[in-house]
Coordinates of N, CA, C and O in Angstrom, one line a residue:
M1 N 7.8 36.8 28.7 CA 6.9 36.3 27.6 C 7.7 36.4 26.3 O 8.4 37.3 26.0
D2 N 7.6 35.3 25.6 CA 8.3 35.2 24.3 C 7.7 36.1 23.3 O 6.5 36.0 23.0
P3 N 8.5 37.1 22.7 CA 7.8 38.0 21.7 C 7.4 37.3 20.4 O 6.6 37.8 19.7
F4 N 7.9 36.1 20.1 CA 7.6 35.4 18.9 C 6.4 34.5 19.1 O 5.8 34.1 18.1
N5 N 6.0 34.2 20.3 CA 4.9 33.3 20.6 C 3.7 34.2 20.7 O 3.5 34.8 21.7
R6 N 2.9 34.2 19.7 CA 1.7 35.1 19.7 C 0.4 34.3 19.9 O -0.5 34.3 19.2
G7 N 0.4 33.5 21.1 CA -0.8 32.8 21.4 C -0.9 31.5 20.7 O -1.9 30.8 20.8
H8 N 0.1 31.1 19.9 CA 0.0 29.8 19.2 C 0.5 28.7 20.1 O 1.5 28.8 20.8
Q9 N -0.2 27.6 20.1 CA 0.3 26.4 20.8 C 0.9 25.4 19.9 O 0.4 25.2 18.8
V10 N 1.9 24.7 20.4 CA 2.5 23.7 19.6 C 2.0 22.3 20.1 O 1.9 22.0 21.3
H11 N 1.5 21.5 19.2 CA 1.0 20.2 19.5 C 1.9 19.1 18.9 O 2.4 19.3 17.7
L12 N 2.1 18.1 19.6 CA 2.9 17.0 19.1 C 2.0 16.3 18.0 O 0.8 16.1 18.2
S13 N 2.7 15.9 16.9 CA 1.9 15.2 15.9 C 1.6 13.8 16.3 O 2.3 13.1 16.9
R14 N 0.4 13.4 15.8 CA 0.0 12.0 16.0 C 0.2 11.2 14.8 O 0.1 11.8 13.7
P15 N 0.4 9.9 14.9 CA 0.6 9.2 13.6 C -0.7 9.2 12.8 O -1.8 9.1 13.3
V16 N -0.5 9.3 11.5 CA -1.6 9.3 10.6 C -1.9 7.9 10.1 O -0.9 7.2 9.7
C17 N -3.1 7.5 10.0 CA -3.5 6.2 9.5 C -4.1 6.3 8.2 O -5.1 7.1 8.0
V18 N -3.6 5.6 7.2 CA -4.1 5.6 5.8 C -4.5 4.2 5.5 O -3.6 3.3 5.5
D19 N -5.7 4.0 5.1 CA -6.2 2.7 4.8 C -5.9 2.4 3.3 O -6.5 2.9 2.4
V20 N -4.9 1.6 3.1 CA -4.5 1.2 1.7 C -4.8 -0.3 1.4 O -4.8 -1.1 2.3
P21 N -5.2 -0.6 0.2 CA -5.6 -2.0 -0.1 C -4.3 -2.8 -0.2 O -3.2 -2.3 -0.5
S22 N -4.4 -4.1 0.0 CA -3.3 -5.0 -0.1 C -3.0 -5.3 -1.5 O -3.8 -5.3 -2.4
E23 N -1.7 -5.7 -1.7 CA -1.3 -6.2 -3.0 C -2.1 -7.5 -3.2 O -2.3 -8.2 -2.2
T24 N -2.3 -7.9 -4.4 CA -3.1 -9.2 -4.6 C -2.3 -10.2 -5.5 O -2.8 -11.3 -5.7
D25 N -1.2 -9.8 -6.0 CA -0.3 -10.7 -6.8 C 0.9 -11.1 -6.1 O 1.7 -10.2 -5.7
A26 N 1.1 -12.4 -5.8 CA 2.4 -12.8 -5.2 C 3.2 -13.6 -6.2 O 2.7 -14.1 -7.2
V27 N 4.5 -13.6 -5.9 CA 5.5 -14.3 -6.8 C 5.9 -15.6 -6.0 O 6.2 -15.6 -4.9
L28 N 5.8 -16.7 -6.8 CA 6.2 -18.0 -6.2 C 7.6 -18.0 -5.5 O 8.5 -17.5 -6.1
G29 N 7.6 -18.4 -4.3 CA 8.9 -18.5 -3.5 C 9.3 -17.2 -2.9 O 10.3 -17.1 -2.1
E30 N 8.6 -16.1 -3.1 CA 8.9 -14.8 -2.5 C 8.0 -14.5 -1.3 O 6.9 -15.0 -1.3
P31 N 8.4 -13.6 -0.4 CA 7.6 -13.2 0.7 C 6.4 -12.3 0.2 O 6.6 -11.6 -0.8
M32 N 5.3 -12.4 0.9 CA 4.1 -11.6 0.5 C 3.4 -11.1 1.7 O 3.0 -11.8 2.6
K33 N 3.3 -9.7 1.7 CA 2.6 -9.1 2.8 C 1.1 -9.0 2.5 O 0.8 -8.4 1.4
L34 N 0.3 -9.5 3.4 CA -1.2 -9.3 3.3 C -1.5 -8.1 4.1 O -1.6 -8.2 5.4
T35 N -1.8 -7.0 3.5 CA -2.0 -5.7 4.2 C -3.4 -5.6 4.7 O -4.4 -5.7 3.9
C36 N -3.6 -5.4 6.0 CA -4.9 -5.1 6.6 C -4.7 -4.0 7.5 O -4.0 -4.1 8.5
I37 N -5.4 -2.8 7.2 CA -5.3 -1.6 8.0 C -6.7 -1.3 8.5 O -7.6 -1.2 7.7
S38 N -6.8 -1.1 9.8 CA -8.0 -0.7 10.4 C -7.8 0.5 11.2 O -7.3 0.4 12.4
C39 N -8.0 1.7 10.6 CA -7.7 3.0 11.3 C -8.7 3.2 12.5 O -9.9 3.0 12.4
M40 N -8.1 3.5 13.6 CA -8.9 3.8 14.8 C -9.5 5.2 14.6 O -8.8 6.2 14.3
K41 N -10.8 5.3 14.8 CA -11.4 6.6 14.7 C -11.3 7.5 16.0 O -11.4 8.7 16.0
R42 N -11.1 6.8 17.1 CA -11.0 7.5 18.4 C -9.8 7.1 19.1 O -9.8 6.3 20.0
D43 N -8.6 7.6 18.6 CA -7.4 7.2 19.2 C -7.2 7.6 20.6 O -6.2 7.2 21.3
E44 N -8.0 8.5 21.1 CA -7.9 9.0 22.5 C -8.5 8.0 23.5 O -8.3 8.0 24.7
I45 N -9.3 7.0 23.0 CA -10.0 6.1 23.9 C -9.1 4.8 23.9 O -8.7 4.3 22.9
K46 N -8.9 4.3 25.1 CA -8.2 3.0 25.2 C -9.1 1.8 24.7 O -10.3 1.8 24.9
S47 N -8.4 0.9 24.0 CA -9.2 -0.2 23.5 C -8.3 -1.5 23.5 O -7.1 -1.3 23.5
K48 N -8.9 -2.6 23.5 CA -8.2 -3.9 23.3 C -8.5 -4.3 21.9 O -9.6 -4.3 21.5
T49 N -7.4 -4.7 21.2 CA -7.6 -5.1 19.8 C -7.4 -6.6 19.6 O -6.4 -7.2 20.1
F50 N -8.3 -7.3 18.9 CA -8.2 -8.7 18.7 C -8.2 -8.9 17.1 O -9.1 -8.3 16.5
V51 N -7.3 -9.7 16.6 CA -7.3 -9.9 15.1 C -7.3 -11.4 14.8 O -6.6 -12.2 15.5
D52 N -8.1 -11.8 13.9 CA -8.1 -13.1 13.4 C -8.0 -13.1 11.9 O -8.7 -12.3 11.2
W53 N -7.1 -14.0 11.3 CA -7.0 -14.1 9.9 C -7.5 -15.5 9.5 O -7.2 -16.5 10.2
Y54 N -8.2 -15.5 8.4 CA -8.8 -16.8 7.8 C -8.4 -16.9 6.4 O -8.1 -15.9 5.7
Y55 N -8.3 -18.2 5.9 CA -8.0 -18.5 4.5 C -9.1 -19.3 3.9 O -9.6 -20.3 4.6
M56 N -9.5 -19.0 2.7 CA -10.5 -19.8 2.0 C -9.9 -20.1 0.6 O -9.5 -19.1 -0.1
P57 N -9.8 -21.4 0.1 CA -9.4 -21.6 -1.2 C -10.3 -21.0 -2.2 O -11.5 -20.6 -1.9
K58 N -9.9 -20.8 -3.5 CA -10.7 -20.2 -4.5 C -12.1 -21.0 -4.6 O -12.1 -22.2 -4.5
E59 N -13.1 -20.2 -4.7 CA -14.5 -20.8 -4.7 C -14.7 -21.6 -5.9 O -14.4 -21.2 -7.0
E60 N -15.2 -22.8 -5.7 CA -15.7 -23.7 -6.8 C -17.1 -23.4 -7.0 O -17.8 -23.0 -6.1
K61 N -17.6 -23.6 -8.2 CA -19.0 -23.3 -8.6 C -19.9 -24.1 -7.7 O -19.8 -25.3 -7.6
D62 N -20.9 -23.4 -7.1 CA -21.9 -24.0 -6.2 C -21.5 -24.8 -5.0 O -22.2 -25.5 -4.4
I63 N -20.2 -24.6 -4.6 CA -19.6 -25.2 -3.4 C -19.1 -24.1 -2.5 O -18.2 -23.4 -2.9
P64 N -19.7 -24.0 -1.3 CA -19.2 -23.0 -0.4 C -17.7 -23.3 0.1 O -17.4 -24.5 0.3
P65 N -16.8 -22.3 0.1 CA -15.5 -22.6 0.5 C -15.3 -22.9 2.0 O -16.1 -22.4 2.8
D66 N -14.3 -23.7 2.3 CA -13.9 -24.0 3.7 C -13.1 -22.8 4.2 O -12.1 -22.4 3.6
K67 N -13.5 -22.3 5.4 CA -12.8 -21.2 6.0 C -11.8 -21.8 7.1 O -12.3 -22.4 8.0
T68 N -10.5 -21.5 6.9 CA -9.5 -22.0 7.8 C -8.9 -20.9 8.6 O -8.5 -19.9 8.1
H69 N -8.9 -21.0 10.0 CA -8.3 -20.0 10.8 C -6.8 -20.2 10.7 O -6.3 -21.3 11.0
I70 N -6.0 -19.1 10.4 CA -4.6 -19.3 10.2 C -3.7 -18.5 11.1 O -2.6 -18.8 11.3
F71 N -4.3 -17.4 11.7 CA -3.4 -16.5 12.5 C -4.3 -15.7 13.5 O -5.5 -15.4 13.2
K72 N -3.8 -15.5 14.7 CA -4.5 -14.7 15.7 C -3.6 -13.8 16.4 O -2.5 -14.1 16.7
Y73 N -4.1 -12.6 16.7 CA -3.4 -11.6 17.5 C -4.3 -11.3 18.7 O -5.4 -10.7 18.5
D74 N -3.9 -11.7 19.9 CA -4.8 -11.6 21.1 C -4.0 -11.2 22.2 O -3.0 -11.8 22.6
V75 N -4.3 -10.0 22.8 CA -3.7 -9.4 24.0 C -2.2 -9.4 23.8 O -1.4 -10.0 24.5
D76 N -1.7 -8.6 22.8 CA -0.3 -8.4 22.5 C 0.5 -9.6 22.2 O 1.7 -9.7 22.5
N77 N -0.2 -10.6 21.7 CA 0.5 -11.9 21.4 C 0.1 -12.5 20.0 O -1.0 -13.0 19.9
P78 N 1.0 -12.4 19.0 CA 0.6 -13.0 17.7 C 0.9 -14.5 17.8 O 1.9 -15.0 18.3
V79 N -0.1 -15.3 17.3 CA 0.0 -16.7 17.3 C -0.5 -17.3 16.0 O -1.6 -17.0 15.5
E80 N 0.3 -18.2 15.4 CA -0.1 -19.0 14.2 C -1.0 -20.1 14.7 O -0.7 -20.7 15.7
S81 N -1.9 -20.4 13.8 CA -2.8 -21.6 14.1 C -2.2 -22.8 13.5 O -1.4 -22.7 12.6
E82 N -2.6 -24.0 14.0 CA -2.1 -25.2 13.4 C -2.7 -25.4 12.0 O -3.8 -24.8 11.7
G83 N -2.0 -26.0 11.1 CA -2.6 -26.2 9.8 C -1.5 -26.0 8.7 O -0.3 -25.9 9.0
P84 N -2.0 -25.8 7.5 CA -1.0 -25.7 6.3 C -0.1 -24.5 6.4 O 0.9 -24.4 5.7
F85 N -0.5 -23.4 7.1 CA 0.3 -22.2 7.2 C 1.3 -22.2 8.4 O 2.0 -21.2 8.5
K86 N 1.2 -23.2 9.2 CA 2.1 -23.2 10.5 C 3.5 -23.1 10.1 O 4.0 -23.8 9.2
G87 N 4.2 -22.1 10.7 CA 5.6 -21.9 10.4 C 5.9 -21.0 9.2 O 7.1 -20.8 8.9
R88 N 4.9 -20.6 8.5 CA 5.1 -19.8 7.3 C 4.6 -18.4 7.3 O 4.7 -17.6 6.4
L89 N 4.0 -18.0 8.5 CA 3.4 -16.7 8.6 C 4.1 -15.9 9.7 O 4.6 -16.5 10.7
T90 N 4.3 -14.6 9.6 CA 4.8 -13.7 10.6 C 3.9 -12.5 10.7 O 3.3 -12.1 9.8
W91 N 3.9 -11.9 11.9 CA 3.2 -10.7 12.2 C 3.9 -9.6 11.6 O 5.1 -9.4 11.7
D92 N 3.2 -8.7 10.8 CA 3.8 -7.6 10.2 C 3.0 -6.3 10.4 O 3.0 -5.4 9.6
G93 N 2.4 -6.2 11.6 CA 1.6 -5.1 12.0 C 2.4 -4.0 12.7 O 3.5 -4.2 13.1
S94 N 1.7 -2.9 13.1 CA 2.3 -1.8 13.8 C 2.0 -1.9 15.3 O 1.1 -2.7 15.7
K95 N 2.8 -1.2 16.1 CA 2.6 -1.2 17.5 C 1.2 -0.7 18.0 O 0.7 -1.1 18.9
D96 N 0.7 0.3 17.2 CA -0.6 0.9 17.6 C -1.7 0.1 17.1 O -2.9 0.5 17.4
L97 N -1.5 -1.0 16.5 CA -2.5 -2.0 16.0 C -3.5 -1.4 15.1 O -4.7 -1.8 15.0
Q98 N -3.1 -0.4 14.3 CA -3.9 0.1 13.2 C -3.6 -0.7 11.9 O -4.4 -1.0 11.1
D99 N -2.3 -1.0 11.8 CA -1.9 -2.0 10.7 C -1.8 -3.3 11.4 O -1.0 -3.5 12.3
V100 N -2.6 -4.3 10.9 CA -2.7 -5.6 11.5 C -2.3 -6.7 10.5 O -3.0 -7.7 10.4
S101 N -1.3 -6.3 9.7 CA -1.0 -7.2 8.5 C -0.1 -8.4 9.0 O 0.5 -8.4 10.0
I102 N -0.2 -9.4 8.1 CA 0.7 -10.6 8.3 C 1.5 -10.8 7.0 O 1.2 -10.2 6.0
Q103 N 2.5 -11.6 7.1 CA 3.4 -11.9 5.9 C 3.5 -13.4 5.7 O 3.8 -14.1 6.7
I104 N 3.4 -13.8 4.5 CA 3.7 -15.2 4.1 C 5.2 -15.2 3.8 O 5.6 -14.4 2.9
K105 N 5.9 -16.1 4.4 CA 7.4 -16.0 4.3 C 7.8 -16.4 2.9 O 8.7 -15.8 2.3
S106 N 7.2 -17.4 2.3 CA 7.5 -17.9 0.9 C 6.2 -18.4 0.3 O 5.7 -19.5 0.7
A107 N 5.7 -17.7 -0.7 CA 4.4 -18.0 -1.3 C 4.5 -19.3 -2.2 O 5.5 -19.5 -2.8
T108 N 3.5 -20.1 -2.1 CA 3.3 -21.3 -2.9 C 2.0 -21.2 -3.7 O 1.2 -20.3 -3.4
Y109 N 1.9 -22.0 -4.7 CA 0.7 -22.0 -5.5 C -0.6 -22.3 -4.7 O -1.6 -21.7 -4.9
N110 N -0.4 -23.1 -3.6 CA -1.5 -23.4 -2.8 C -2.0 -22.2 -1.9 O -3.0 -22.3 -1.3
D111 N -1.2 -21.2 -1.9 CA -1.6 -20.0 -1.1 C -2.6 -19.1 -1.9 O -3.1 -18.1 -1.3
S112 N -2.8 -19.4 -3.2 CA -3.8 -18.6 -3.9 C -5.2 -18.8 -3.3 O -5.5 -19.9 -2.9
G113 N -6.0 -17.8 -3.2 CA -7.3 -17.9 -2.5 C -7.7 -16.6 -1.9 O -7.1 -15.5 -2.2
V114 N -8.7 -16.6 -1.0 CA -9.2 -15.5 -0.4 C -8.8 -15.5 1.1 O -9.0 -16.5 1.8
Y115 N -8.3 -14.3 1.6 CA -7.9 -14.2 2.9 C -8.8 -13.1 3.6 O -9.2 -12.1 3.0
E116 N -9.2 -13.4 4.8 CA -10.1 -12.5 5.5 C -9.4 -12.0 6.8 O -8.8 -12.8 7.5
C117 N -9.4 -10.7 7.0 CA -8.8 -10.1 8.2 C -10.0 -9.6 9.1 O -10.7 -8.7 8.6
H118 N -10.1 -10.2 10.3 CA -11.2 -9.8 11.2 C -10.6 -9.0 12.3 O -9.7 -9.5 13.0
V119 N -11.0 -7.7 12.5 CA -10.5 -6.9 13.5 C -11.6 -6.5 14.5 O -12.7 -6.0 14.1
L120 N -11.4 -6.8 15.8 CA -12.4 -6.5 16.8 C -11.7 -5.5 17.8 O -10.7 -5.9 18.4
R121 N -12.3 -4.4 18.0 CA -11.8 -3.5 19.1 C -12.8 -3.3 20.1 O -14.0 -3.0 19.9
K122 N -12.4 -3.6 21.4 CA -13.3 -3.4 22.5 C -12.8 -2.2 23.3 O -11.7 -2.2 23.8
F123 N -13.7 -1.2 23.3 CA -13.3 0.1 24.0 C -13.6 0.0 25.5 O -14.6 -0.7 25.9
E124 N -12.7 0.6 26.3 CA -12.8 0.5 27.7 C -13.4 1.8 28.3 O -12.7 2.8 28.4
F125 N -14.7 1.7 28.7 CA -15.3 2.8 29.4 C -15.5 2.3 30.9 O -15.3 1.2 31.2
D126 N -16.0 3.2 31.7 CA -16.2 2.9 33.1 C -17.3 1.8 33.3 O -17.2 0.9 34.1
F127 N -18.4 2.0 32.6 CA -19.6 1.2 32.9 C -20.0 0.2 31.8 O -20.7 -0.7 32.0
F128 N -19.5 0.4 30.6 CA -19.8 -0.5 29.5 C -18.6 -0.6 28.5 O -17.8 0.3 28.5
T129 N -18.6 -1.6 27.7 CA -17.5 -1.8 26.7 C -18.1 -2.0 25.3 O -18.3 -3.2 24.9
P130 N -18.3 -0.9 24.6 CA -18.8 -1.1 23.2 C -17.6 -1.7 22.3 O -16.4 -1.6 22.7
S131 N -18.0 -2.2 21.2 CA -16.9 -2.8 20.3 C -17.2 -2.4 18.9 O -18.3 -2.1 18.5
V132 N -16.2 -2.4 18.1 CA -16.2 -2.2 16.6 C -15.6 -3.3 15.9 O -14.5 -3.8 16.3
S133 N -16.2 -3.8 14.9 CA -15.7 -5.0 14.2 C -15.6 -4.6 12.7 O -16.4 -4.0 12.1
V134 N -14.4 -5.0 12.1 CA -14.1 -4.8 10.7 C -13.7 -6.1 10.1 O -12.9 -6.8 10.6
V135 N -14.2 -6.3 8.8 CA -13.7 -7.5 8.1 C -13.3 -7.1 6.7 O -14.0 -6.3 6.0
K136 N -12.0 -7.5 6.3 CA -11.5 -7.1 5.0 C -11.1 -8.4 4.3 O -10.6 -9.3 4.9
Q137 N -11.3 -8.4 3.0 CA -11.0 -9.6 2.2 C -9.9 -9.2 1.2 O -9.9 -8.1 0.6
I138 N -9.0 -10.2 1.0 CA -7.9 -10.0 0.0 C -7.9 -11.3 -0.9 O -7.8 -12.4 -0.3
E139 N -8.1 -11.1 -2.2 CA -8.0 -12.3 -3.1 C -6.6 -12.3 -3.7 O -6.2 -11.5 -4.4
L140 N -5.9 -13.4 -3.3 CA -4.5 -13.5 -3.6 C -4.3 -14.5 -4.8 O -4.9 -15.6 -4.8
K141 N -3.4 -14.1 -5.8 CA -3.0 -15.0 -6.9 C -1.5 -15.1 -6.8 O -0.8 -14.1 -6.8
V142 N -1.1 -16.4 -6.8 CA 0.4 -16.7 -6.8 C 0.8 -17.0 -8.2 O 0.2 -17.9 -8.8
Q143 N 1.8 -16.3 -8.7 CA 2.3 -16.6 -10.1 C 3.7 -16.9 -10.1 O 4.5 -16.7 -9.2
A144 N 4.2 -17.6 -11.2 CA 5.5 -18.1 -11.3 C 6.5 -16.9 -11.3 O 7.6 -17.0 -10.7
K145 N 6.2 -15.8 -11.9 CA 7.1 -14.6 -11.9 C 6.3 -13.3 -11.9 O 5.1 -13.4 -12.2
A146 N 6.9 -12.3 -11.5 CA 6.3 -11.0 -11.4 C 5.8 -10.5 -12.7 O 6.5 -10.6 -13.7
T147 N 4.6 -10.0 -12.7 CA 4.1 -9.4 -14.0 C 4.2 -7.9 -13.9 O 4.0 -7.3 -12.8
G148 N 4.6 -7.3 -15.0 CA 4.7 -5.8 -15.0 C 3.4 -5.2 -15.1 O 2.4 -5.7 -15.7
D149 N 3.3 -4.0 -14.6 CA 2.1 -3.2 -14.7 C 2.0 -2.6 -16.1 O 2.9 -1.9 -16.5
D150 N 0.9 -2.9 -16.8 CA 0.8 -2.5 -18.2 C 0.8 -0.9 -18.3 O 1.5 -0.4 -19.2
A151 N 0.1 -0.3 -17.4 CA 0.1 1.2 -17.4 C 1.5 1.8 -17.2 O 1.9 2.7 -17.9
A152 N 2.3 1.2 -16.3 CA 3.6 1.7 -16.1 C 4.5 1.4 -17.3 O 5.3 2.3 -17.7
L153 N 4.3 0.3 -18.0 CA 5.1 0.0 -19.2 C 4.7 1.0 -20.3 O 5.6 1.6 -21.0
Y154 N 3.4 1.3 -20.5 CA 3.0 2.2 -21.5 C 3.5 3.6 -21.2 O 3.9 4.4 -22.1
S155 N 3.4 4.0 -20.0 CA 3.9 5.4 -19.6 C 5.4 5.5 -19.8 O 5.9 6.6 -20.2
E156 N 6.1 4.5 -19.6 CA 7.6 4.5 -19.8 C 7.9 4.6 -21.2 O 8.8 5.4 -21.7
I157 N 7.2 3.9 -22.1 CA 7.4 4.0 -23.5 C 7.1 5.4 -24.0 O 7.8 6.0 -24.8
M158 N 5.9 5.9 -23.6 CA 5.5 7.2 -24.0 C 6.6 8.3 -23.5 O 6.8 9.3 -24.3
M159 N 7.2 8.1 -22.4 CA 8.2 9.0 -21.9 C 9.4 9.0 -22.8 O 9.9 10.1 -23.2
Y160 N 9.8 7.9 -23.3 CA 11.0 7.8 -24.2 C 10.6 8.4 -25.6 O 11.4 9.1 -26.2
V161 N 9.4 8.1 -26.1 CA 9.0 8.7 -27.3 C 9.0 10.2 -27.3 O 9.4 10.9 -28.1
L162 N 8.4 10.7 -26.2 CA 8.4 12.2 -26.0 C 9.8 12.8 -25.9 O 10.0 13.8 -26.4
L163 N 10.7 12.1 -25.2 CA 12.0 12.5 -25.0 C 12.7 12.6 -26.4 O 13.4 13.6 -26.7
V164 N 12.5 11.6 -27.3 CA 13.1 11.6 -28.6 C 12.5 12.8 -29.4 O 13.2 13.5 -30.1
C165 N 11.2 13.0 -29.3 CA 10.5 14.0 -30.1 C 11.0 15.4 -29.6 O 11.3 16.3 -30.5
L166 N 11.1 15.6 -28.3 CA 11.6 16.9 -27.8 C 13.0 17.2 -28.2 O 13.4 18.3 -28.5
T167 N 13.9 16.1 -28.2 CA 15.3 16.3 -28.6 C 15.4 16.7 -30.1 O 16.1 17.6 -30.5
F168 N 14.6 16.0 -30.9 CA 14.5 16.3 -32.3 C 14.1 17.8 -32.6 O 14.6 18.5 -33.3
W169 N 13.0 18.2 -31.8 CA 12.5 19.6 -32.0 C 13.5 20.6 -31.6 O 13.7 21.6 -32.2
L170 N 14.3 20.3 -30.5 CA 15.3 21.2 -30.0 C 16.4 21.3 -31.1 O 16.9 22.4 -31.3
L171 N 16.8 20.2 -31.7 CA 17.8 20.2 -32.8 C 17.3 21.1 -33.9 O 18.1 21.9 -34.5
V172 N 16.1 21.0 -34.4 CA 15.5 21.8 -35.4 C 15.5 23.2 -35.1 O 15.9 24.1 -35.9
E173 N 15.1 23.6 -33.8 CA 15.2 25.0 -33.4 C 16.6 25.5 -33.4 O 16.8 26.7 -33.8
M174 N 17.5 24.7 -33.0 CA 18.9 25.2 -32.9 C 19.4 25.5 -34.4 O 20.1 26.5 -34.6
I175 N 19.1 24.6 -35.3 CA 19.5 24.9 -36.7 C 18.8 26.1 -37.2 O 19.5 27.0 -37.9
Y176 N 17.6 26.3 -37.0 CA 16.8 27.5 -37.4 C 17.4 28.7 -36.9 O 17.6 29.7 -37.6
C177 N 17.7 28.7 -35.6 CA 18.3 29.9 -34.9 C 19.7 30.2 -35.5 O 20.1 31.4 -35.7
Y178 N 20.5 29.2 -35.7 CA 21.8 29.3 -36.2 C 21.8 30.0 -37.6 O 22.5 30.9 -37.9
R179 N 20.8 29.5 -38.5 CA 20.7 30.1 -39.8 C 20.3 31.5 -39.8 O 20.7 32.4 -40.6
K180 N 19.3 31.8 -38.9 CA 18.8 33.2 -38.8 C 20.0 34.1 -38.3 O 20.1 35.2 -38.8
I181 N 20.8 33.7 -37.4 CA 21.9 34.5 -36.9 C 22.9 34.7 -38.0 O 23.4 35.8 -38.2
S182 N 23.2 33.6 -38.7 CA 24.2 33.7 -39.8 C 23.7 34.7 -40.9 O 24.5 35.5 -41.4
K183 N 22.4 34.7 -41.2 CA 21.8 35.5 -42.2 C 21.9 37.0 -41.7 O 22.3 37.9 -42.5
S184 N 21.6 37.2 -40.5 CA 21.7 38.6 -39.9 C 23.2 39.1 -39.9 O 23.4 40.3 -40.2
D185 N 24.1 38.2 -39.7 CA 25.5 38.6 -39.7 C 25.9 39.0 -41.1 O 26.7 39.9 -41.3
E186 N 25.5 38.2 -42.1 CA 25.8 38.5 -43.5 C 25.2 39.8 -43.9 O 25.9 40.6 -44.6
Q187 N 24.0 40.1 -43.5 CA 23.4 41.4 -43.9 C 24.1 42.5 -43.2 O 24.3 43.6 -43.8
A188 N 24.6 42.3 -42.0 CA 25.3 43.4 -41.3 C 26.6 43.7 -42.0 O 27.1 44.8 -42.1
Q189 N 27.3 42.6 -42.5 CA 28.6 42.8 -43.2 C 28.3 43.5 -44.6 O 29.1 44.3 -45.0
D190 N 27.2 43.1 -45.2 CA 26.9 43.8 -46.5 C 26.6 45.2 -46.4 O 27.0 46.0 -47.2
T191 N 25.9 45.6 -45.3 CA 25.6 47.0 -45.1 C 26.8 47.8 -44.7 O 26.9 49.0 -44.9
A192 N 27.8 47.1 -44.1 CA 29.0 47.8 -43.6 C 29.9 48.0 -44.8 O 30.5 48.9 -45.1

């Protein structure tokens, strides 16, 4: 018996699934990942996963948008649909099919609009097959160039202002301490 093993069992770690929202700003001519994550709540149960991606142009007032099927993942096989996105999309999901994202190879202005990610999981039991369905929407805007995050810019400016202020304060403290030491040295010489 191992003297260091006091009844503790070692378990292999399982991958952690974190549901993060997709980026919504694309840059013209650059690749853009449309992130769709559907975390499995029961990873111990076998299931078949089916994914469908749809595109809808920006909604016009009082006109319902046309929904176009653009991509499908069916039985371990990613397939692009015929249409305006043919040849421009790639599968960017994970092997465990919790991340079921796709990527636009080169974004164009016509790619602006709403994307829907439909995930269907059919669980395999002995006598019945329940299913879980998830739909996520991503509103994408394609711009000529990347826009900076205002909060990041302000925090960077504040960091530099703080750095200058702290440097100035340190300089003042050093001068103060130097004068105090010089004064104590003069008093020590006078008393000697």
